[in-house]
Coordinates of C-alpha atoms and ligand atoms in Angstrom, one line a residue:
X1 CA -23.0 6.6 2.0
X2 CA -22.9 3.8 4.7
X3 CA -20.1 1.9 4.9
X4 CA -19.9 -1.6 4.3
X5 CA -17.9 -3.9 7.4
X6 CA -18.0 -7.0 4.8
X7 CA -18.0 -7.4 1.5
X8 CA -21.9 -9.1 1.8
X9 CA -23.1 -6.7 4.3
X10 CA -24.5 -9.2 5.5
X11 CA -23.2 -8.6 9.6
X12 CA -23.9 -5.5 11.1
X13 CA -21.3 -2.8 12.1
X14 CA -19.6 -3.5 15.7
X15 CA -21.2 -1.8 18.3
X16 CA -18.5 -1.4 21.0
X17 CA -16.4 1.3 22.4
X18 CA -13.1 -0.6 21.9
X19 CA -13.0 0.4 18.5
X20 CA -14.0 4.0 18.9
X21 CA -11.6 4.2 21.4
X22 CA -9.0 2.9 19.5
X23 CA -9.5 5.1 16.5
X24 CA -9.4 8.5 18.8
X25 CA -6.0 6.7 19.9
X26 CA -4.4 6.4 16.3
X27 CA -5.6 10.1 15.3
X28 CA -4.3 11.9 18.6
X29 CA -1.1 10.2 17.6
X30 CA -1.3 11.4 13.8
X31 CA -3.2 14.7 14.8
X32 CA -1.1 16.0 17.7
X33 CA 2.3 13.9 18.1
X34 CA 3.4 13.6 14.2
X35 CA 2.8 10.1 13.9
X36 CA 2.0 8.2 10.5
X37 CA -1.8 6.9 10.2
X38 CA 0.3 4.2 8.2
X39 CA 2.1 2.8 11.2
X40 CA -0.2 3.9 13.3
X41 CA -2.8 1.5 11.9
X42 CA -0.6 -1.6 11.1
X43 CA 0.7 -1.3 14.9
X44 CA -2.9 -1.0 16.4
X45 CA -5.0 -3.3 14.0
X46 CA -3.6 -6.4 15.1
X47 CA -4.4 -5.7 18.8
X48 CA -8.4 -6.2 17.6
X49 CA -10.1 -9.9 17.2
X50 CA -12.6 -8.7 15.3
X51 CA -12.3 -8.0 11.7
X52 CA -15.4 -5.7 11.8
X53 CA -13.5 -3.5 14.4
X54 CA -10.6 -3.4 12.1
X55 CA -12.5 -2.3 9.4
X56 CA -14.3 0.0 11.4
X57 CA -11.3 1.8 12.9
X58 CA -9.5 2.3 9.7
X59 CA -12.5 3.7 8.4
X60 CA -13.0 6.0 11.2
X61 CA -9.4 7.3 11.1
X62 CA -9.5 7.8 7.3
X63 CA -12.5 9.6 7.7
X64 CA -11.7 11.9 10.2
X65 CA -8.6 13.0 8.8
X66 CA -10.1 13.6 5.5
X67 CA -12.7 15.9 7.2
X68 CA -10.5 17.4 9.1
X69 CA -11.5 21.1 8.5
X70 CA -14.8 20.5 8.3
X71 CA -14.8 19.2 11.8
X72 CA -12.6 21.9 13.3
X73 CA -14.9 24.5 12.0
X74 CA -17.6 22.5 13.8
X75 CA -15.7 22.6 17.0
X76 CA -15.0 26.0 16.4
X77 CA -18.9 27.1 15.9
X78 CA -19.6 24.7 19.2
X79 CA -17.4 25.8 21.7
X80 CA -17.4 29.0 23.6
X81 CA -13.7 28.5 24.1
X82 CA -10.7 26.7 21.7
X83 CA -9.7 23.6 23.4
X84 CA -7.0 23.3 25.6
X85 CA -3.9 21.4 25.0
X86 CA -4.3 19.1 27.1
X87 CA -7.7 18.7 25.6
X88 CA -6.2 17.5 22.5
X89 CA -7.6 13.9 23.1
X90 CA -11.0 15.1 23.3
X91 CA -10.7 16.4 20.2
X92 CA -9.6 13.3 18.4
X93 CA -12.3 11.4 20.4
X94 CA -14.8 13.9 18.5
X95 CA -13.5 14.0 15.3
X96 CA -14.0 10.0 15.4
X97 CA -17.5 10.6 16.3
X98 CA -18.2 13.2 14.3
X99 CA -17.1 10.7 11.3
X100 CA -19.0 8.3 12.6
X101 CA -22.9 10.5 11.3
X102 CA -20.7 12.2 8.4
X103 CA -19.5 10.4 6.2
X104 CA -19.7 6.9 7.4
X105 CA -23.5 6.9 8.1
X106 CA -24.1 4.7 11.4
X107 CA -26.6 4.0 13.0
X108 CA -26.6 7.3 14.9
X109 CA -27.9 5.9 18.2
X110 CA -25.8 3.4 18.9
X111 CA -22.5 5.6 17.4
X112 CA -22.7 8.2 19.7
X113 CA -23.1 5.9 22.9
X114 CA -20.2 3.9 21.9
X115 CA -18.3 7.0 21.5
X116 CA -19.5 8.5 25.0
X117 CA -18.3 5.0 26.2
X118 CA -15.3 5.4 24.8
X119 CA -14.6 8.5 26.1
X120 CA -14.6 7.0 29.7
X121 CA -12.4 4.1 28.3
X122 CA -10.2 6.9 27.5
X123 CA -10.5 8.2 31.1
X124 CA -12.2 11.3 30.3
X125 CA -15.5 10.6 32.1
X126 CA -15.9 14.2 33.3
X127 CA -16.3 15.1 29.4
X128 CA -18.7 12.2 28.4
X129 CA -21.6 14.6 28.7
X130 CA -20.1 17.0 26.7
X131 CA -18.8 14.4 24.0
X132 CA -22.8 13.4 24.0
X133 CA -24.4 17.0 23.4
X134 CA -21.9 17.5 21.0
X135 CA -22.1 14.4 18.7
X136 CA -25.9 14.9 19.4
X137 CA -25.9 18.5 17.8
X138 CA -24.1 16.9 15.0
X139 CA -26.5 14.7 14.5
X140 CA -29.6 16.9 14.6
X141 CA -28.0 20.1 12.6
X142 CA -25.5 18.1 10.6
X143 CA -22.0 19.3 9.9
X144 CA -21.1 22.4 8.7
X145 CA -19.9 23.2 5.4
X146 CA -16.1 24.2 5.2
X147 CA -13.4 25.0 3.2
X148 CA -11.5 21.6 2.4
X149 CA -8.3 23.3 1.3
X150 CA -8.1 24.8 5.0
X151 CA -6.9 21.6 5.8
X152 CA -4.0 21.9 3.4
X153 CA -0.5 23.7 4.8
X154 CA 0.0 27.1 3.6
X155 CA 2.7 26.6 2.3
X156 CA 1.1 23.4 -0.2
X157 CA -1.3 25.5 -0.8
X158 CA 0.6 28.4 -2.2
X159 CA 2.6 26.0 -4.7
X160 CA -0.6 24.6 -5.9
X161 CA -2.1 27.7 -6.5
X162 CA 1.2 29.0 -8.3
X163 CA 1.2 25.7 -10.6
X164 CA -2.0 24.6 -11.3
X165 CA -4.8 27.8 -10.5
X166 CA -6.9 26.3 -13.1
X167 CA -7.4 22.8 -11.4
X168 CA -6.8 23.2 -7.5
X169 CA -10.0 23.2 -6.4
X170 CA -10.2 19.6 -8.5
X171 CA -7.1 18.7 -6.3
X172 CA -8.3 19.4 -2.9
X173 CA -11.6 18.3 -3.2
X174 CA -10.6 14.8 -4.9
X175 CA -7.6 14.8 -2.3
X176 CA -10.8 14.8 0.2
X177 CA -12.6 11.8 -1.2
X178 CA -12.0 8.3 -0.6
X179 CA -10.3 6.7 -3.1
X180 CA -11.6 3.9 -5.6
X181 CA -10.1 0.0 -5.0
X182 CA -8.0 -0.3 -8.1
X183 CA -7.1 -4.2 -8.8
X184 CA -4.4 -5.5 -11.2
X185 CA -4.9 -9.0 -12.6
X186 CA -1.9 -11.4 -12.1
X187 CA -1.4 -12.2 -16.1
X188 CA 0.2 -15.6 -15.0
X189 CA -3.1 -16.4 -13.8
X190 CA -5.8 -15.6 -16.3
X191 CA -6.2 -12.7 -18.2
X192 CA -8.5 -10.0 -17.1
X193 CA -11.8 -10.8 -18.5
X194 CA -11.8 -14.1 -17.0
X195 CA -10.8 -12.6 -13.4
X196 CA -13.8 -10.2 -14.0
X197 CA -16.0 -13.4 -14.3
X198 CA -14.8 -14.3 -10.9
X199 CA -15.8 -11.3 -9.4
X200 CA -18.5 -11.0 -11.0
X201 CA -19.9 -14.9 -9.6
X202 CA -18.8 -13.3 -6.3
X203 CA -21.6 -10.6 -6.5
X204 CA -18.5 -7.7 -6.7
X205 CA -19.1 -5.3 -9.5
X206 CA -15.7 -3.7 -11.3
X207 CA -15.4 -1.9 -14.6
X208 CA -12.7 -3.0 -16.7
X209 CA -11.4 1.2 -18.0
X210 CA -9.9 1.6 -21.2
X211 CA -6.0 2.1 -22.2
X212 CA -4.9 -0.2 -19.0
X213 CA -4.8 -3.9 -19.9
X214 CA -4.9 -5.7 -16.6
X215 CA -7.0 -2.7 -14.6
X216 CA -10.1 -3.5 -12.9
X217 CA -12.0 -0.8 -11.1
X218 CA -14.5 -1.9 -8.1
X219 CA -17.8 0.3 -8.1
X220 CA -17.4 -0.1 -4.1
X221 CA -14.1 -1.0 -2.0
X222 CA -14.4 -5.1 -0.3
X223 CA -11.6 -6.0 1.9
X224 CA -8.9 -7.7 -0.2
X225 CA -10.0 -11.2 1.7
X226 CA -13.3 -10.8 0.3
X227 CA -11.7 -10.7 -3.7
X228 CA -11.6 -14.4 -5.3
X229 CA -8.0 -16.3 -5.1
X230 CA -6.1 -13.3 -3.5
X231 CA -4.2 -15.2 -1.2
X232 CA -3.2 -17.5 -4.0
X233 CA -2.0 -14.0 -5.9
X234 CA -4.9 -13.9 -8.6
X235 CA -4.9 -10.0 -8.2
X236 CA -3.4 -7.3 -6.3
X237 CA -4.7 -3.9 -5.7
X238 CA -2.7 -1.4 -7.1
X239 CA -3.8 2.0 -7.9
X240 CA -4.5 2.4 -12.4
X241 CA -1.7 5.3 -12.2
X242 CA 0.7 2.5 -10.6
X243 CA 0.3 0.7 -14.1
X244 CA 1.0 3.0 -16.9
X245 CA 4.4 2.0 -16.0
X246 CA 4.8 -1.4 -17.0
X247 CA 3.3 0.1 -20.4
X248 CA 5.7 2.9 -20.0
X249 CA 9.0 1.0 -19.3
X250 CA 7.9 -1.9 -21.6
X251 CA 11.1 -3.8 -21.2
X252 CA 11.6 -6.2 -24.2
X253 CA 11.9 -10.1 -23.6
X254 CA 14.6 -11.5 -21.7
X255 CA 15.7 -8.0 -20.6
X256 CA 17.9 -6.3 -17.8
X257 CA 15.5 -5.1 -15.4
X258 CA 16.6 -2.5 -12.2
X259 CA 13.7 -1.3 -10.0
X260 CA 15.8 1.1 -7.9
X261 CA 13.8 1.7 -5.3
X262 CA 10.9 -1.6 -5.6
X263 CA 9.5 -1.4 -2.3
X264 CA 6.6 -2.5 -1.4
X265 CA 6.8 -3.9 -4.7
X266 CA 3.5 -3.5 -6.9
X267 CA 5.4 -2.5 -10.0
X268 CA 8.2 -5.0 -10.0
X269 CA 5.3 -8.1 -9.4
X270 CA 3.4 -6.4 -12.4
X271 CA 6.8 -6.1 -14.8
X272 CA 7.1 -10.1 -13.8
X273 CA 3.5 -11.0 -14.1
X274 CA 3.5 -9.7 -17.9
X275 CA 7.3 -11.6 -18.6
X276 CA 8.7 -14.1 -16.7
X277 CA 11.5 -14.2 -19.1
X278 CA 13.2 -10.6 -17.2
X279 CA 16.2 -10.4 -15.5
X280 CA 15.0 -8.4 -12.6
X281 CA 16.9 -6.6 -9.4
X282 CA 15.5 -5.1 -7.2
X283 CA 16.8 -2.6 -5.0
X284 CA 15.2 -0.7 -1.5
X285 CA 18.0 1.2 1.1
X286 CA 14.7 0.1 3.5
X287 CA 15.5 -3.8 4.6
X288 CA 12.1 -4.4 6.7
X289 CA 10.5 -2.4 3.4
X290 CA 12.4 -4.7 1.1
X291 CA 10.5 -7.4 3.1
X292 CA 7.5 -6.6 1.7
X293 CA 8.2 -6.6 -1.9
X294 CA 9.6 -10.4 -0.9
X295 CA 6.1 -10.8 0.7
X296 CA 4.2 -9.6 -2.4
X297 CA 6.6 -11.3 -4.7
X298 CA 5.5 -14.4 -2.9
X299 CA 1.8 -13.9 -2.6
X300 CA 2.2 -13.6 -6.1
X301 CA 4.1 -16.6 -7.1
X302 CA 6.9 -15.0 -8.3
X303 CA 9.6 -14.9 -5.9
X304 CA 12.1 -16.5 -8.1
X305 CA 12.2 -14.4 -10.4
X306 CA 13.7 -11.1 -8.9
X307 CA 16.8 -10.8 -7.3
X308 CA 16.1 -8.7 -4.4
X309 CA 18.9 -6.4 -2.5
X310 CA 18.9 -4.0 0.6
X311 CA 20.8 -0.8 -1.4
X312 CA 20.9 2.6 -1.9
X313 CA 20.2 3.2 -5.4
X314 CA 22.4 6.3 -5.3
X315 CA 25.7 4.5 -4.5
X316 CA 26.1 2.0 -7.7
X317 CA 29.3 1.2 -6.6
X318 CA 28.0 -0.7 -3.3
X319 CA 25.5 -2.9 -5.2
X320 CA 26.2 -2.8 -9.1
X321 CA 28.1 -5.7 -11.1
X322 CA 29.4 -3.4 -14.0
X323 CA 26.2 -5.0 -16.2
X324 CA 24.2 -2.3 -18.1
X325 CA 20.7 -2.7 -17.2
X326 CA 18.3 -2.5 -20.6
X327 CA 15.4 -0.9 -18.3
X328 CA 15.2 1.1 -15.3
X329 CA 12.8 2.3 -12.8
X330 CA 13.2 5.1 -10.8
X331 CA 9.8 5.4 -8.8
X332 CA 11.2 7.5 -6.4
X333 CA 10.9 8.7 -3.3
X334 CA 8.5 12.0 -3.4
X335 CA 6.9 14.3 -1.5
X336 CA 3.3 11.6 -1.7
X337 CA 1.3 14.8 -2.6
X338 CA -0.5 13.3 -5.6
X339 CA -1.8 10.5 -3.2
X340 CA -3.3 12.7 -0.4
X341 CA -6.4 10.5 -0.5
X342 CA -4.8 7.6 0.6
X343 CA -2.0 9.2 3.4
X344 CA -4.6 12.4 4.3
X345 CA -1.7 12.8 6.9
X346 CA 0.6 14.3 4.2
X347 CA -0.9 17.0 5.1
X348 CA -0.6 17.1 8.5
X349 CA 3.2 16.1 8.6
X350 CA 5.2 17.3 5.2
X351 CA 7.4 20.4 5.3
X352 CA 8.8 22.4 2.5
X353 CA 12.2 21.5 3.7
X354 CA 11.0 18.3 3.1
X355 CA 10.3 18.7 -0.6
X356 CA 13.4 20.3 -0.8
X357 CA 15.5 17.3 0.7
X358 CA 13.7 15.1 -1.8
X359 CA 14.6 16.6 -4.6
X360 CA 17.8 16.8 -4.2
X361 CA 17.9 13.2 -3.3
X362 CA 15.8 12.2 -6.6
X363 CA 18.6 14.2 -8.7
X364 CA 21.2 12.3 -6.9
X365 CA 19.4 9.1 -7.6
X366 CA 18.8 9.9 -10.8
X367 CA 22.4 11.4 -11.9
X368 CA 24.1 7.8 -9.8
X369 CA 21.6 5.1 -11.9
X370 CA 22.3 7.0 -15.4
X371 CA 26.1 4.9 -16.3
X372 CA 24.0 1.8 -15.4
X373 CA 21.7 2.1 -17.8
X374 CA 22.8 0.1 -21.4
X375 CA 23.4 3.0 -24.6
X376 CA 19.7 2.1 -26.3
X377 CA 18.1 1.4 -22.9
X378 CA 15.6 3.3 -21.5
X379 CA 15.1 4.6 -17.8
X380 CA 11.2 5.4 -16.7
X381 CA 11.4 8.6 -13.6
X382 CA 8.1 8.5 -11.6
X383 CA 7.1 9.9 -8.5
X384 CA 3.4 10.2 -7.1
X385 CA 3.8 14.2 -6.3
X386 CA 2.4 16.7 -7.9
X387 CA 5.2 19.5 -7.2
X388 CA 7.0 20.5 -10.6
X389 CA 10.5 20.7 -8.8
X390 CA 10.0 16.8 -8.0
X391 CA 8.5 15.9 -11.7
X392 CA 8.7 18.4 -14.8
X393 CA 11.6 20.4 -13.5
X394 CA 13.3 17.6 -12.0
X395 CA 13.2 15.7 -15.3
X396 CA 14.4 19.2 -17.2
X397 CA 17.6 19.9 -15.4
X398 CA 18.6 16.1 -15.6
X399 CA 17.9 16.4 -19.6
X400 CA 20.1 19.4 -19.5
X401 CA 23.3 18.3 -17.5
X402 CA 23.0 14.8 -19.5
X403 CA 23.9 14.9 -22.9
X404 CA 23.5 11.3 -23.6
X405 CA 19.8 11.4 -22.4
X406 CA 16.5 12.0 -24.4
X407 CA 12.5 12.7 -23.3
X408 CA 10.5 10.5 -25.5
X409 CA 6.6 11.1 -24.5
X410 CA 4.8 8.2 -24.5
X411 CA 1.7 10.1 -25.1
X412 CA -1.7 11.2 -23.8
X413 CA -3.1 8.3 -22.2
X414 CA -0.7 8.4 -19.6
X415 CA -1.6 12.1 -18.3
X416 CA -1.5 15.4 -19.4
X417 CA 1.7 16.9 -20.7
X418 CA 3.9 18.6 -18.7
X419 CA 7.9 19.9 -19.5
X420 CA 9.4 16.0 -20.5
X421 CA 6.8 14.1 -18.9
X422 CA 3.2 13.0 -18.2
X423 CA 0.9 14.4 -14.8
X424 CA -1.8 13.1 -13.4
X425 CA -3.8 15.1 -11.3
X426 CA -5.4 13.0 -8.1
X427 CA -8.6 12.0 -9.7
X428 CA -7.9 12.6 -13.5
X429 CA -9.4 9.4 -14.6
X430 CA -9.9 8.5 -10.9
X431 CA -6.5 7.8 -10.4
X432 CA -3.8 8.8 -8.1
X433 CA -1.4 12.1 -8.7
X434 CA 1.2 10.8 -11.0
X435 CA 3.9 11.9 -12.8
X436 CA 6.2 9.8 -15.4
X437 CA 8.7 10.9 -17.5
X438 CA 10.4 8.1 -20.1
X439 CA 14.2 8.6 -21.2
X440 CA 16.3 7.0 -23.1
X441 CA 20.3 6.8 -23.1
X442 CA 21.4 7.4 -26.5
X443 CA 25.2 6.1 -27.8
Ligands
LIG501 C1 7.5 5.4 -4.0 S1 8.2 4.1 -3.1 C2 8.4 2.9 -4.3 C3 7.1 2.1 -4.6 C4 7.3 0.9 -5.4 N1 8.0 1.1 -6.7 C5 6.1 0.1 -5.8 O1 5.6 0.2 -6.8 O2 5.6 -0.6 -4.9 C6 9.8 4.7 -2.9 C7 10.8 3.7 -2.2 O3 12.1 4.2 -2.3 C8 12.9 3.8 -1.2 N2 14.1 4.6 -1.2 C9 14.3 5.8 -0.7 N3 15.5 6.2 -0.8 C10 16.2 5.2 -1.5 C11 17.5 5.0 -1.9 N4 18.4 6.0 -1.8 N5 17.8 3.9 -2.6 C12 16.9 2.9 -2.7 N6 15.6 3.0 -2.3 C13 15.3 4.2 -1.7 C14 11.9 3.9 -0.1 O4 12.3 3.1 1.0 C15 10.6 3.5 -0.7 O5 10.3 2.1 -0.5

């Protein structure tokens, strides 16, 4: 499917090399140097004038990485030899052109010479011939065919098989497909009917699915510029996973809020949009990420209403008043495999010593926030993996060292069951991996 640079398509995609050179930047970084595509992007994006080449190069990196095996095993087929090390930028160079014909669907012509071009931007003129036949054998024969799960670590692999056989093939190739825009409606503003009016006047089609009140789902991603009064905080995007939890925590009027770790912030602004009469804290150990949840907060009109506060949520006694909270989140920090789709470099860069470190931290988290949490009140665990030791088990052990704590399941709509809580698959839905597991602190 081509890809849209505007929302209109009105303007044709941009045709120079800077962009293509660009993009074969950010993935040798990600691909070869263990860089994040995150940083990676918001670092290089800004150095571009035009918000076609913006558009262009994050959909070229995204892309690639995505079809990362499927490339490789082109290369592989090509070649008569594996490339070198040193060769390594070549290779990102290609995997940006190959993206270029498959999936994004330029104009072929004008792709590859770009690309060529942009190899000698990259001062590899001696291989612009051989960046030429091969994007023009890509283009004649079309990509081959490959495994997607090849691009997965063994060692993700092996867990995935072990549990969930019956649904990994669902998880690696929805992992591998660009993710739908979710949008979440700002209630403050209009309900989500009349917000769908808007976007319908604005020629933007969304679906409005079922069981998730202020959910709109866009048949085809716009940049966020291009949706009606988002500067002005009408909507945010925020995945439809990301908002079983306001559902899910449902703190009552007037109530004790802690989001424990809030950055960048989508679930705190969507617990204020629905009541402005909380009493919300919230907490990130990241200061320039606790900047952004101010930045959202603000977009959104509502940065009065939190009280924000650099912390680690797993030493109370640094940030905490003695004042039971009536509600807390814990969406914690996880191991990101349930959103693959939107960080495709998980894959490149997580360990299983990584997972490991996690969950230990998440039980610290969650064992530290437990006394702060009023007899009555209830504390919502959520993490965006899809690794039982981070979700089901993580939640099992914590039930059985607290005697004061109890699962109550807040049912199918929010995922299938699993141990205490509720998964989501990446896709179920077409949603993100989710996990969410409600608790409550009995007297
Ligand atoms: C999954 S993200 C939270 C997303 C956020 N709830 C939202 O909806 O936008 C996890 C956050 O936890 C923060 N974090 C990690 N360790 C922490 C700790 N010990 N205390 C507080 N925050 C922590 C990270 O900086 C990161 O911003």
């Amino acid at each position: 499917m081509p890809i849209r640079m505007n929302p209109h398509g009105k303007s044709p995609p941009a045709a120079g090399s800077a962009p293509r050179a660009l993009a074969a930047r950010i993935l040798d970084a990600v691909l070869h140097r263990g860089r994040s595509l995150r940083a990676e992007l918001a670092a290089a994006l800004p150095t571009l004038d035009d918000i076609r080449d913006r558009a262009l190069v994050e959909a070229i990196c995204f892309a690639a990485l995505r079809q990362r095996a499927r490339y490789d095993a082109a290369l592989a087929a090509w070649l008569a030899k594996p490339l070198a090390a040193r060769d390594r930028p070549l290779r990102a160079l290609l995997h940006a052109g190959f993206a270029q014909l498959d999936p994004l669907a330029l104009p072929a012509h004008a792709a590859v010479a770009a690309t060529v071009e942009a190899a000698r931007a990259l001062g590899r003129t001696h291989q612009a011939g051989l960046v030429n036949a091969l994007l023009r054998r890509a283009q004649r024969e079309g990509l081959p065919a490959a495994d997607p799960a090849a691009a997965w670590p063994d060692w993700l692999r092996m867990r995935l098989q072990a549990e969930w056989p019956d649904d990994i093939e669902a998880i690696v190739a929805a992992s591998a497909a660009p993710a739908p825009l979710w949008l979440r409606v700002n209630r403050r503003q209009g309900d989500r009917d009349a917000y769908a009016a808007r976007l319908e006047e604005a020629g933007i089609e969304a679906a409005a699915p079922e069981g998730l009140a202020d959910a709109l789902r866009l048949a085809e991603a716009v940049p966020v510029a291009a949706l009606p009064g988002f500067a002005e905080g009408a909507v945010s995007v925020q995945d439809g996973a990301a908002q079983q939890v306001a559902d899910v925590l449902a703190p009552g009027p007037g109530g004790r809020v802690l989001d424990a770790c809030a950055a960048p912030g989508g679930k705190a602004a969507h617990l204020l949009e629905r009541d402005p009469s909380l009493r919300l804290t919230a907490l990130d150990v990241d200061a320039a990420r606790l900047g952004r949840v101010h930045e959202t907060l603000d977009r959104l009109g509502l940065a009065a209403d939190a009280r924000l506060q650099v912390a680690d949520a797993a030493a109370p006694a640094q940030w905490w008043n003695g004042d039971r909270f009536d509600a807390i989140l814990l969406d914690a920090p996880c191991s990101a495999t349930g959103i693959v789709r939107r960080q495709p470099d998980v894959l490149l860069h997580r360990r299983a010593r990584d997972v490991e470190a996690l969950v230990a931290l998440q039980a610290r988290v969650l064992d530290a926030l437990w006394p702060t949490l009023a007899p009555g009140g209830v504390l919502v665990y959520a993490t965006c993996s899809i690794l039982r030791d981070e979700n089901a088990r993580q939640v099992a052990a914590f039930l059985a060292r607290t005697p004061d704590a109890r699962v109550e399941d807040p049912g199918d709509r929010y995922g299938r069951g699993d141990g205490p809580g509720r998964q989501r698959l990446p896709g179920d839905g077409g949603m993100d991996g989710f996990f969410l597991a409600r608790l409550r602190r009995v007297a």
